[in-house]
Coordinates of C-alpha atoms and ligand atoms in Angstrom, one line a residue:
M66 CA -24.7 5.4 -12.1
S67 CA -24.7 1.6 -11.5
F68 CA -22.2 -1.2 -11.9
K69 CA -24.5 -2.6 -14.5
S70 CA -24.5 0.5 -16.7
L71 CA -20.7 0.3 -16.7
G72 CA -21.1 -2.8 -18.8
L73 CA -19.8 -5.4 -16.4
S74 CA -20.9 -9.0 -16.9
E75 CA -23.5 -10.8 -14.8
P76 CA -21.2 -13.0 -12.8
L77 CA -19.2 -9.9 -11.8
L78 CA -22.4 -8.0 -10.9
K79 CA -23.4 -11.0 -8.7
A80 CA -20.0 -10.9 -6.9
I81 CA -20.3 -7.1 -6.5
S82 CA -23.7 -7.3 -4.9
K83 CA -22.5 -10.2 -2.7
K84 CA -19.7 -7.8 -1.5
G85 CA -22.4 -5.3 -0.6
Y86 CA -21.4 -2.5 -3.0
E87 CA -24.4 -0.5 -4.4
T88 CA -22.8 2.1 -6.6
P89 CA -19.4 2.5 -8.1
S90 CA -17.1 5.0 -6.3
P91 CA -16.1 8.0 -8.4
I92 CA -12.7 6.6 -9.4
Q93 CA -14.4 3.3 -10.4
A94 CA -17.0 5.1 -12.5
K95 CA -14.2 6.9 -14.3
A96 CA -11.7 4.1 -14.7
I97 CA -13.8 1.1 -15.5
P98 CA -15.1 2.2 -18.9
P99 CA -11.7 3.0 -20.5
V100 CA -10.2 -0.2 -19.0
L101 CA -13.1 -2.2 -20.5
E102 CA -12.3 -0.5 -23.9
G103 CA -8.8 -2.0 -23.7
K104 CA -7.1 1.4 -23.3
D105 CA -4.1 2.1 -21.1
V106 CA -5.2 4.0 -18.1
L107 CA -3.5 6.2 -15.5
A108 CA -5.8 6.6 -12.5
S109 CA -5.2 8.6 -9.3
A110 CA -7.4 8.9 -6.3
Q111 CA -6.6 9.0 -2.6
T112 CA -6.3 5.9 -0.4
G113 CA -9.5 4.2 0.4
T114 CA -11.5 5.2 -2.6
G115 CA -11.9 1.8 -4.2
K116 CA -9.1 1.7 -6.7
T117 CA -8.6 -2.0 -6.4
A118 CA -12.0 -2.8 -7.8
G119 CA -11.4 0.0 -10.4
F120 CA -8.9 -2.3 -12.1
T121 CA -9.8 -5.7 -10.9
L122 CA -13.4 -5.7 -12.2
P123 CA -12.8 -4.7 -15.8
M124 CA -9.7 -6.9 -15.9
L125 CA -11.7 -9.9 -14.8
H126 CA -14.4 -9.0 -17.3
F127 CA -11.9 -8.9 -20.2
L128 CA -10.2 -12.2 -19.1
S129 CA -13.5 -14.1 -18.8
E130 CA -14.9 -12.7 -22.1
N131 CA -11.8 -13.8 -23.9
S132 CA -11.2 -17.0 -22.1
K133 CA -8.6 -19.5 -23.1
E134 CA -9.6 -23.0 -22.2
K135 CA -7.3 -25.8 -20.9
Y136 CA -3.9 -24.2 -21.2
R137 CA -3.6 -21.4 -18.7
P138 CA -0.6 -19.0 -19.0
I139 CA -0.5 -16.0 -16.8
R140 CA -2.6 -13.4 -18.6
A141 CA -2.8 -10.6 -16.1
L142 CA -0.1 -9.4 -13.7
V143 CA -0.8 -7.1 -10.8
L144 CA 2.3 -5.6 -9.1
T145 CA 2.0 -4.2 -5.6
P146 CA 4.7 -2.7 -3.3
T147 CA 4.1 -4.7 -0.2
R148 CA 3.0 -8.2 0.9
E149 CA 0.0 -6.9 2.7
L150 CA -1.2 -5.1 -0.3
A151 CA -0.6 -8.1 -2.5
A152 CA -2.6 -10.3 -0.1
Q153 CA -5.4 -7.8 -0.1
V154 CA -5.6 -7.4 -3.9
F155 CA -5.5 -11.2 -4.2
E156 CA -8.4 -11.4 -1.7
N157 CA -10.4 -9.0 -3.9
V158 CA -9.6 -10.9 -7.1
K159 CA -10.8 -14.1 -5.5
E160 CA -14.0 -12.5 -4.3
Y161 CA -14.9 -10.8 -7.6
S162 CA -14.1 -13.9 -9.6
E163 CA -16.1 -16.2 -7.5
F164 CA -18.7 -16.8 -10.3
L165 CA -16.2 -16.8 -13.1
N166 CA -13.9 -19.5 -14.5
I167 CA -10.8 -17.6 -13.5
R168 CA -7.9 -18.9 -11.4
S169 CA -5.5 -16.6 -9.5
A170 CA -2.5 -16.7 -7.2
V171 CA -0.5 -14.4 -5.1
I172 CA 3.3 -14.4 -4.5
F173 CA 5.4 -12.4 -2.1
G174 CA 8.6 -12.7 -0.2
G175 CA 9.0 -13.6 3.5
V176 CA 7.3 -17.0 3.1
N177 CA 8.3 -20.3 1.6
Q178 CA 8.2 -20.2 -2.2
K179 CA 7.2 -23.8 -2.7
P180 CA 3.5 -23.6 -2.3
Q181 CA 3.5 -20.5 -4.5
V182 CA 5.4 -22.3 -7.2
A183 CA 3.1 -25.3 -7.0
K184 CA 0.0 -23.1 -7.3
I185 CA 1.4 -21.4 -10.4
R186 CA 2.2 -24.7 -12.0
Q187 CA -1.5 -25.7 -11.9
G188 CA -2.2 -22.9 -14.3
I189 CA -3.5 -19.5 -13.3
D190 CA -4.9 -16.5 -15.2
V191 CA -4.2 -13.7 -12.7
L192 CA -1.0 -13.3 -10.7
V193 CA -0.7 -10.7 -7.9
A194 CA 2.9 -10.2 -6.9
T195 CA 5.5 -8.1 -5.2
P196 CA 8.5 -7.3 -7.5
G197 CA 11.2 -9.1 -5.6
R198 CA 9.6 -12.6 -5.4
L199 CA 8.2 -12.2 -8.9
L200 CA 11.7 -11.7 -10.4
D201 CA 13.1 -14.4 -8.2
L202 CA 10.6 -17.0 -9.4
E203 CA 10.9 -15.9 -13.0
S204 CA 14.6 -16.2 -13.0
Q205 CA 14.3 -19.7 -11.5
G206 CA 12.0 -20.5 -14.4
A207 CA 9.1 -21.1 -12.1
L208 CA 6.9 -18.8 -14.1
S209 CA 6.7 -17.0 -17.4
L210 CA 5.3 -13.6 -18.2
K211 CA 5.4 -14.1 -21.9
H212 CA 1.6 -14.3 -22.2
V213 CA 0.6 -11.3 -20.1
E214 CA -2.1 -9.3 -21.7
I215 CA -2.9 -6.9 -18.9
F216 CA -0.3 -5.4 -16.6
V217 CA -1.4 -3.4 -13.5
L218 CA 0.9 -1.3 -11.4
D219 CA -0.9 -0.7 -8.2
E220 CA 0.1 2.0 -5.6
A221 CA 2.6 3.2 -8.2
D222 CA 3.7 6.2 -6.0
R223 CA 4.7 3.9 -3.2
M224 CA 6.5 1.6 -5.6
L225 CA 8.7 4.5 -6.6
D226 CA 9.2 5.6 -3.0
M227 CA 10.3 2.2 -2.1
G228 CA 12.9 2.1 -4.8
F229 CA 11.2 -0.4 -7.1
L230 CA 11.8 1.5 -10.4
R231 CA 14.5 -0.8 -11.6
D232 CA 12.5 -3.9 -10.7
I233 CA 9.5 -2.6 -12.6
E234 CA 11.7 -2.0 -15.7
R235 CA 13.0 -5.5 -15.4
V236 CA 9.5 -6.9 -15.1
M237 CA 8.3 -5.0 -18.2
K238 CA 11.1 -6.6 -20.3
L239 CA 9.7 -10.0 -19.5
M240 CA 6.2 -9.3 -20.9
P241 CA 5.1 -9.0 -24.5
S242 CA 5.2 -5.4 -25.7
K243 CA 1.7 -5.6 -27.0
R244 CA -0.4 -5.5 -23.8
Q245 CA -2.8 -3.3 -21.9
N246 CA -1.2 -1.3 -19.1
L247 CA -2.9 0.2 -16.0
M248 CA -1.3 2.4 -13.4
F249 CA -3.1 3.3 -10.2
S250 CA -1.7 5.7 -7.6
A251 CA -2.8 7.7 -4.6
T252 CA -0.8 10.7 -5.5
F253 CA 0.1 12.2 -8.8
S254 CA 3.6 13.5 -8.8
K255 CA 6.1 14.5 -11.4
D256 CA 7.8 11.1 -11.0
I257 CA 4.5 9.3 -11.5
K258 CA 3.9 11.1 -14.7
K259 CA 7.4 10.2 -15.9
L260 CA 6.9 6.6 -15.0
A261 CA 3.5 6.6 -16.7
Y262 CA 5.1 8.0 -19.8
S263 CA 7.5 5.1 -20.0
I264 CA 5.0 2.4 -19.2
L265 CA 1.7 3.5 -20.8
N266 CA 0.7 3.9 -24.4
N267 CA -1.5 6.8 -25.2
P268 CA -3.2 6.5 -21.8
V269 CA -6.5 7.8 -20.7
Q270 CA -6.0 9.8 -17.5
V271 CA -8.6 9.7 -14.8
E272 CA -8.6 11.4 -11.4
A273 CA -11.1 11.6 -8.5
T274 CA -11.2 14.0 -5.6
P275 CA -7.8 15.7 -5.2
E276 CA -6.0 14.6 -2.1
N277 CA -6.4 17.8 -0.2
T278 CA -10.2 17.7 -0.2
A279 CA -10.0 14.6 1.9
V280 CA -7.6 16.2 4.2
E281 CA -10.1 19.0 4.8
I282 CA -12.9 16.7 6.0
I283 CA -10.7 14.9 8.6
A284 CA -10.6 16.5 12.0
Q285 CA -7.0 17.1 12.8
K286 CA -5.3 18.2 16.0
V287 CA -1.8 18.7 17.3
H288 CA -0.9 18.1 20.9
R289 CA 2.4 19.9 21.6
V290 CA 4.1 17.8 24.2
A291 CA 7.5 17.1 25.8
K292 CA 9.1 14.2 24.1
A293 CA 9.5 12.3 27.3
K294 CA 5.8 12.5 28.1
K295 CA 4.5 11.2 24.7
T296 CA 3.9 7.7 25.9
D297 CA 2.0 8.7 29.0
L298 CA -0.1 11.1 26.9
I299 CA -1.0 8.6 24.2
I300 CA -2.1 6.1 26.9
K301 CA -4.2 8.8 28.6
L302 CA -5.9 9.8 25.3
I303 CA -6.8 6.2 24.5
S304 CA -7.9 5.4 28.0
D305 CA -9.8 8.6 28.7
G306 CA -11.5 8.5 25.3
N307 CA -12.2 4.8 25.7
W308 CA -11.1 4.4 22.1
K309 CA -11.5 0.9 20.7
Q310 CA -9.7 1.0 17.4
V311 CA -6.7 3.2 17.1
L312 CA -4.0 3.2 14.5
V313 CA -0.7 4.7 15.8
F314 CA 2.2 5.6 13.6
T315 CA 5.8 5.6 14.7
R316 CA 8.9 6.6 12.7
T317 CA 10.9 3.4 13.4
K318 CA 10.3 -0.3 13.9
H319 CA 12.1 -0.1 17.2
G320 CA 9.9 2.7 18.3
A321 CA 6.8 0.7 17.3
N322 CA 7.9 -2.3 19.5
R323 CA 8.7 -0.1 22.4
L324 CA 5.4 1.7 22.4
T325 CA 3.5 -1.5 21.9
K326 CA 5.1 -3.0 25.0
K327 CA 4.3 0.1 27.1
M328 CA 0.7 0.0 25.9
I329 CA 0.4 -3.6 26.9
S330 CA 1.8 -2.9 30.4
A331 CA -0.8 -0.2 30.7
G332 CA -3.5 -2.7 30.0
I333 CA -4.3 -1.7 26.5
T334 CA -4.2 -4.6 23.9
A335 CA -1.8 -3.6 21.2
A336 CA 0.2 -5.1 18.4
A337 CA 3.0 -3.8 16.2
I338 CA 3.2 -4.2 12.5
H339 CA 6.4 -3.5 10.6
G340 CA 9.0 -5.0 8.4
N341 CA 10.9 -7.0 11.0
K342 CA 7.8 -8.9 11.9
S343 CA 7.2 -12.3 10.3
Q344 CA 4.4 -12.5 7.8
G345 CA 2.4 -14.6 10.2
A346 CA 2.8 -12.0 13.0
R347 CA 1.7 -9.2 10.7
T348 CA -1.4 -11.0 9.4
K349 CA -2.3 -12.0 12.9
A350 CA -1.9 -8.4 14.2
L351 CA -4.0 -7.0 11.4
A352 CA -6.7 -9.6 11.8
G353 CA -6.9 -9.0 15.6
F354 CA -7.1 -5.3 14.9
K355 CA -9.9 -5.7 12.4
S356 CA -11.9 -8.0 14.6
G357 CA -11.6 -5.7 17.7
S358 CA -9.5 -8.0 19.9
V359 CA -6.5 -5.7 19.5
R360 CA -7.3 -2.0 20.3
V361 CA -4.2 -0.4 19.1
L362 CA -2.2 -1.2 16.0
V363 CA 1.2 0.5 16.0
A364 CA 2.7 0.7 12.6
T365 CA 5.5 2.2 10.5
D366 CA 4.7 4.0 7.3
I367 CA 5.8 1.2 5.0
A368 CA 4.0 -1.5 6.8
A369 CA 0.7 0.5 6.9
R370 CA 0.7 1.6 3.4
G371 CA -2.5 0.6 1.6
L372 CA -3.8 -1.6 4.5
D373 CA -7.5 -2.0 4.1
I374 CA -8.9 -1.0 7.4
P375 CA -12.4 0.2 6.9
L376 CA -14.0 3.0 8.9
L377 CA -11.1 3.8 11.2
P378 CA -12.2 6.3 13.8
H379 CA -8.8 7.3 15.2
V380 CA -5.3 7.8 13.8
I381 CA -2.5 9.0 16.1
N382 CA 0.9 10.2 14.9
F383 CA 3.1 9.3 17.8
E384 CA 5.8 10.9 15.8
L385 CA 5.3 13.0 12.7
P386 CA 6.8 11.7 9.4
N387 CA 9.6 13.7 8.0
I388 CA 8.1 13.3 4.5
S389 CA 5.0 15.4 4.4
E390 CA 3.1 13.3 1.9
D391 CA 3.3 10.4 4.4
Y392 CA 1.2 12.5 6.8
V393 CA -1.6 12.7 4.2
H394 CA -1.4 8.9 3.6
R395 CA -1.5 8.2 7.4
I396 CA -4.5 10.4 8.1
G397 CA -6.2 9.0 5.0
R398 CA -6.9 6.0 7.2
T399 CA -9.7 7.8 8.9
G400 CA -12.9 8.6 7.2
R401 CA -12.7 5.8 4.7
A402 CA -15.9 5.3 2.7
G403 CA -17.2 8.6 3.7
A404 CA -17.2 8.2 7.5
S405 CA -15.6 11.0 9.5
G406 CA -12.5 10.4 11.5
E407 CA -10.0 12.1 13.8
A408 CA -6.3 12.4 13.3
I409 CA -4.1 13.5 16.3
S410 CA -0.4 14.3 16.2
L411 CA 1.9 14.4 19.2
V412 CA 4.5 16.9 18.4
S413 CA 7.7 17.6 20.4
A414 CA 10.0 20.5 19.8
D415 CA 12.3 18.6 17.4
E416 CA 9.3 18.0 15.1
I417 CA 8.2 21.5 14.6
S418 CA 9.9 21.8 11.3
Y419 CA 8.1 18.7 10.0
L420 CA 4.8 20.2 11.2
R421 CA 5.5 23.3 9.2
G422 CA 6.2 21.3 6.1
I423 CA 3.0 19.3 6.5
E424 CA 0.9 22.5 7.0
K425 CA 2.5 23.9 3.9
L426 CA 1.6 20.8 1.9
I427 CA -2.0 20.6 3.0
D428 CA -2.3 24.3 2.9
M429 CA -3.9 24.7 6.3
K430 CA -3.0 25.3 9.9
I431 CA -3.7 22.4 12.3
D432 CA -5.2 23.4 15.6
V433 CA -2.8 23.1 18.5
E434 CA -3.9 22.0 22.0
I435 CA -1.8 21.6 25.1
I436 CA -3.0 19.1 27.7
E437 CA -2.4 20.0 31.4
G438 CA 0.4 18.0 32.8
F439 CA 1.7 17.3 29.3
E440 CA 3.1 20.6 28.4
P441 CA 6.0 20.9 25.9
D442 CA 9.5 21.3 27.3
P443 CA 10.4 24.9 26.9
N444 CA 14.1 24.1 26.9
A445 CA 14.0 21.3 24.3
S446 CA 16.0 21.7 21.1
T447 CA 14.1 22.4 17.9
E448 CA 16.8 20.7 15.9
P449 CA 14.9 18.2 13.7
I450 CA 15.3 14.5 14.4
K451 CA 17.6 12.8 11.9
P452 CA 15.4 11.4 9.2
G453 CA 17.1 8.0 8.5
Q454 CA 14.2 7.6 6.1
N455 CA 16.3 6.2 3.3
R456 CA 17.5 3.4 5.4
N457 CA 14.0 2.5 6.3
R458 CA 12.8 2.6 2.7
N459 CA 15.6 0.3 1.6
Q460 CA 14.7 -2.1 4.3
G461 CA 11.1 -2.0 3.1
R462 CA 12.4 -2.9 -0.3
N463 CA 14.6 -5.7 0.8
R464 CA 11.7 -7.2 2.7
N465 CA 9.7 -7.7 -0.4
S466 CA 12.4 -9.1 -2.5
N467 CA 13.3 -11.2 0.6
S468 CA 15.2 -14.2 -0.6
R469 CA 18.7 -12.9 0.0
S470 CA 19.3 -12.2 3.6
S471 CA 22.0 -9.7 4.3
G472 CA 22.3 -6.0 4.3
N473 CA 20.2 -3.0 3.7
S474 CA 22.8 -0.8 2.1
T475 CA 22.6 0.5 -1.4
N476 CA 25.6 -1.6 -2.2
S477 CA 24.0 -4.9 -1.3
N478 CA 21.0 -3.9 -3.4
R479 CA 23.3 -3.3 -6.3
N480 CA 25.1 -6.5 -5.8
R481 CA 21.9 -8.3 -5.6
N482 CA 20.6 -6.8 -8.8
R483 CA 23.7 -7.7 -10.5
S484 CA 23.5 -11.4 -9.5
R485 CA 19.9 -11.4 -10.6
N486 CA 21.0 -10.1 -14.0
R487 CA 23.6 -12.7 -14.3
R488 CA 21.3 -15.5 -13.5
R489 CA 18.8 -14.2 -16.1
T490 CA 21.5 -14.0 -18.7
S491 CA 22.6 -17.6 -18.0
N492 CA 19.0 -18.7 -18.3
N493 CA 18.6 -17.2 -21.7
Ligands
LIG1628 P1 -7.7 2.1 -2.5 O1 -7.0 1.1 -3.3 O2 -8.2 3.3 -3.3 O3 -7.0 2.6 -1.3 P2 -9.5 -0.1 -1.8 O4 -9.7 -0.6 -3.1 O5 -8.6 -0.7 -0.8 O6 -9.1 1.5 -1.9 O7 -11.0 0.1 -1.2 C1 -11.2 0.7 0.1 C2 -12.4 0.1 0.8 O8 -13.6 0.5 0.0 C3 -12.5 -1.4 0.8 O9 -12.9 -1.8 2.1 C4 -13.5 -1.7 -0.3 O10 -14.1 -3.0 0.0 C5 -14.4 -0.6 -0.2 N1 -15.1 -0.3 -1.5 C6 -14.5 -0.3 -2.7 N2 -15.4 -0.1 -3.7 C7 -16.6 0.2 -3.1 C8 -17.9 0.5 -3.5 N3 -18.2 0.7 -4.8 N4 -18.9 0.7 -2.6 C9 -18.6 0.5 -1.3 N5 -17.4 0.2 -0.8 C10 -16.4 0.0 -1.7
LIG1629 MG1 -5.1 0.4 -3.3

């Protein structure tokens, strides 16, 4: 199987080989042909399997083959849940369209909207966006979705997790009803199927490597440890192993900051990436991590979702997530593009119930190892840590829609939505 045999045009093949890809990944091989045929497609494959190119390449092929000169309305819209993902997808669109007469732009919250608006005014074919900023700019009249021919919902599962369902519905109302719809997701849940049913017309469904197969090839280990000794243990593991590139997950932003500070005091270069960090700080942290100047990146689930960090050798769960699926997403960061990786979880007594839930989901027992001097506390309570996950997720959502400052409560979301509606009505 080659990219050429999939029917992609020469300028795209040139960009693909410049990028260094030799063969399409399984999900690309399955998704590209039906997308090229103009069908609605629902595609699911785990993180790191090349889904971005799976929709970007055929989308660019279609747009360039049916090009509209001079006047450039937005003809393709890609929605992603986070700023980082939007930036990454945009980066891909730019690379793949290098030899095409296609213009693209990206918009997301947390940064000044002016340059984004100016860019759109110049006329673009492809817009990559997070829902909040997109709806904001649309309601200000800064952009129109009335000429969208292809709509892509990327990381659809996380979109739902982050509470974007209503925003997605709003966006759909702004586009012509006759269009091609593509939905890409790492997981394939009941909710995803339901959403697909409401967005897609007579879709072709493609799937590659069920999630659990990936889980089986990643070496996983649990260190049972007293909560109070976790920081010392993680520093010991990283130092003793002389690990150069480690992604660490914490449950909270506060926890991420605290751990980052301790790492730095221990002489390990580290940076935190989470929703309270400015866009600039997040981009800088990620760039430092990729280039090797930052050894440890400490992240929360939402911030890390979908980050393109190739060939990551070590992932450490400083705390287990209380949502078992998040564990699978986290460890999916190792062994990208076929390389093997190691995922280590530090588990204190209050996380045992999360561990059981995870083992049930992945349908396997994870090996437990206790390191001398870091034994679990026999008297610690096994009462689970309070999740507080909903609050986090709402925060993630607010981050992306950005423009209005206050509050993370459901109430303020609701008010905000209401004011958005009102504005839209008055614009009509
Ligand atoms: P996903 O959206 O499925 O999580 P991405 O689209 O972010 O995955 O791709 C993951 C990584 O794989 C990226 O670094 C990308 O450049 C690389 N990649 C994608 N397609 C191919 C390919 N056909 N051959 C080699 N590497 C690829
Ligand atoms: Mg992706």
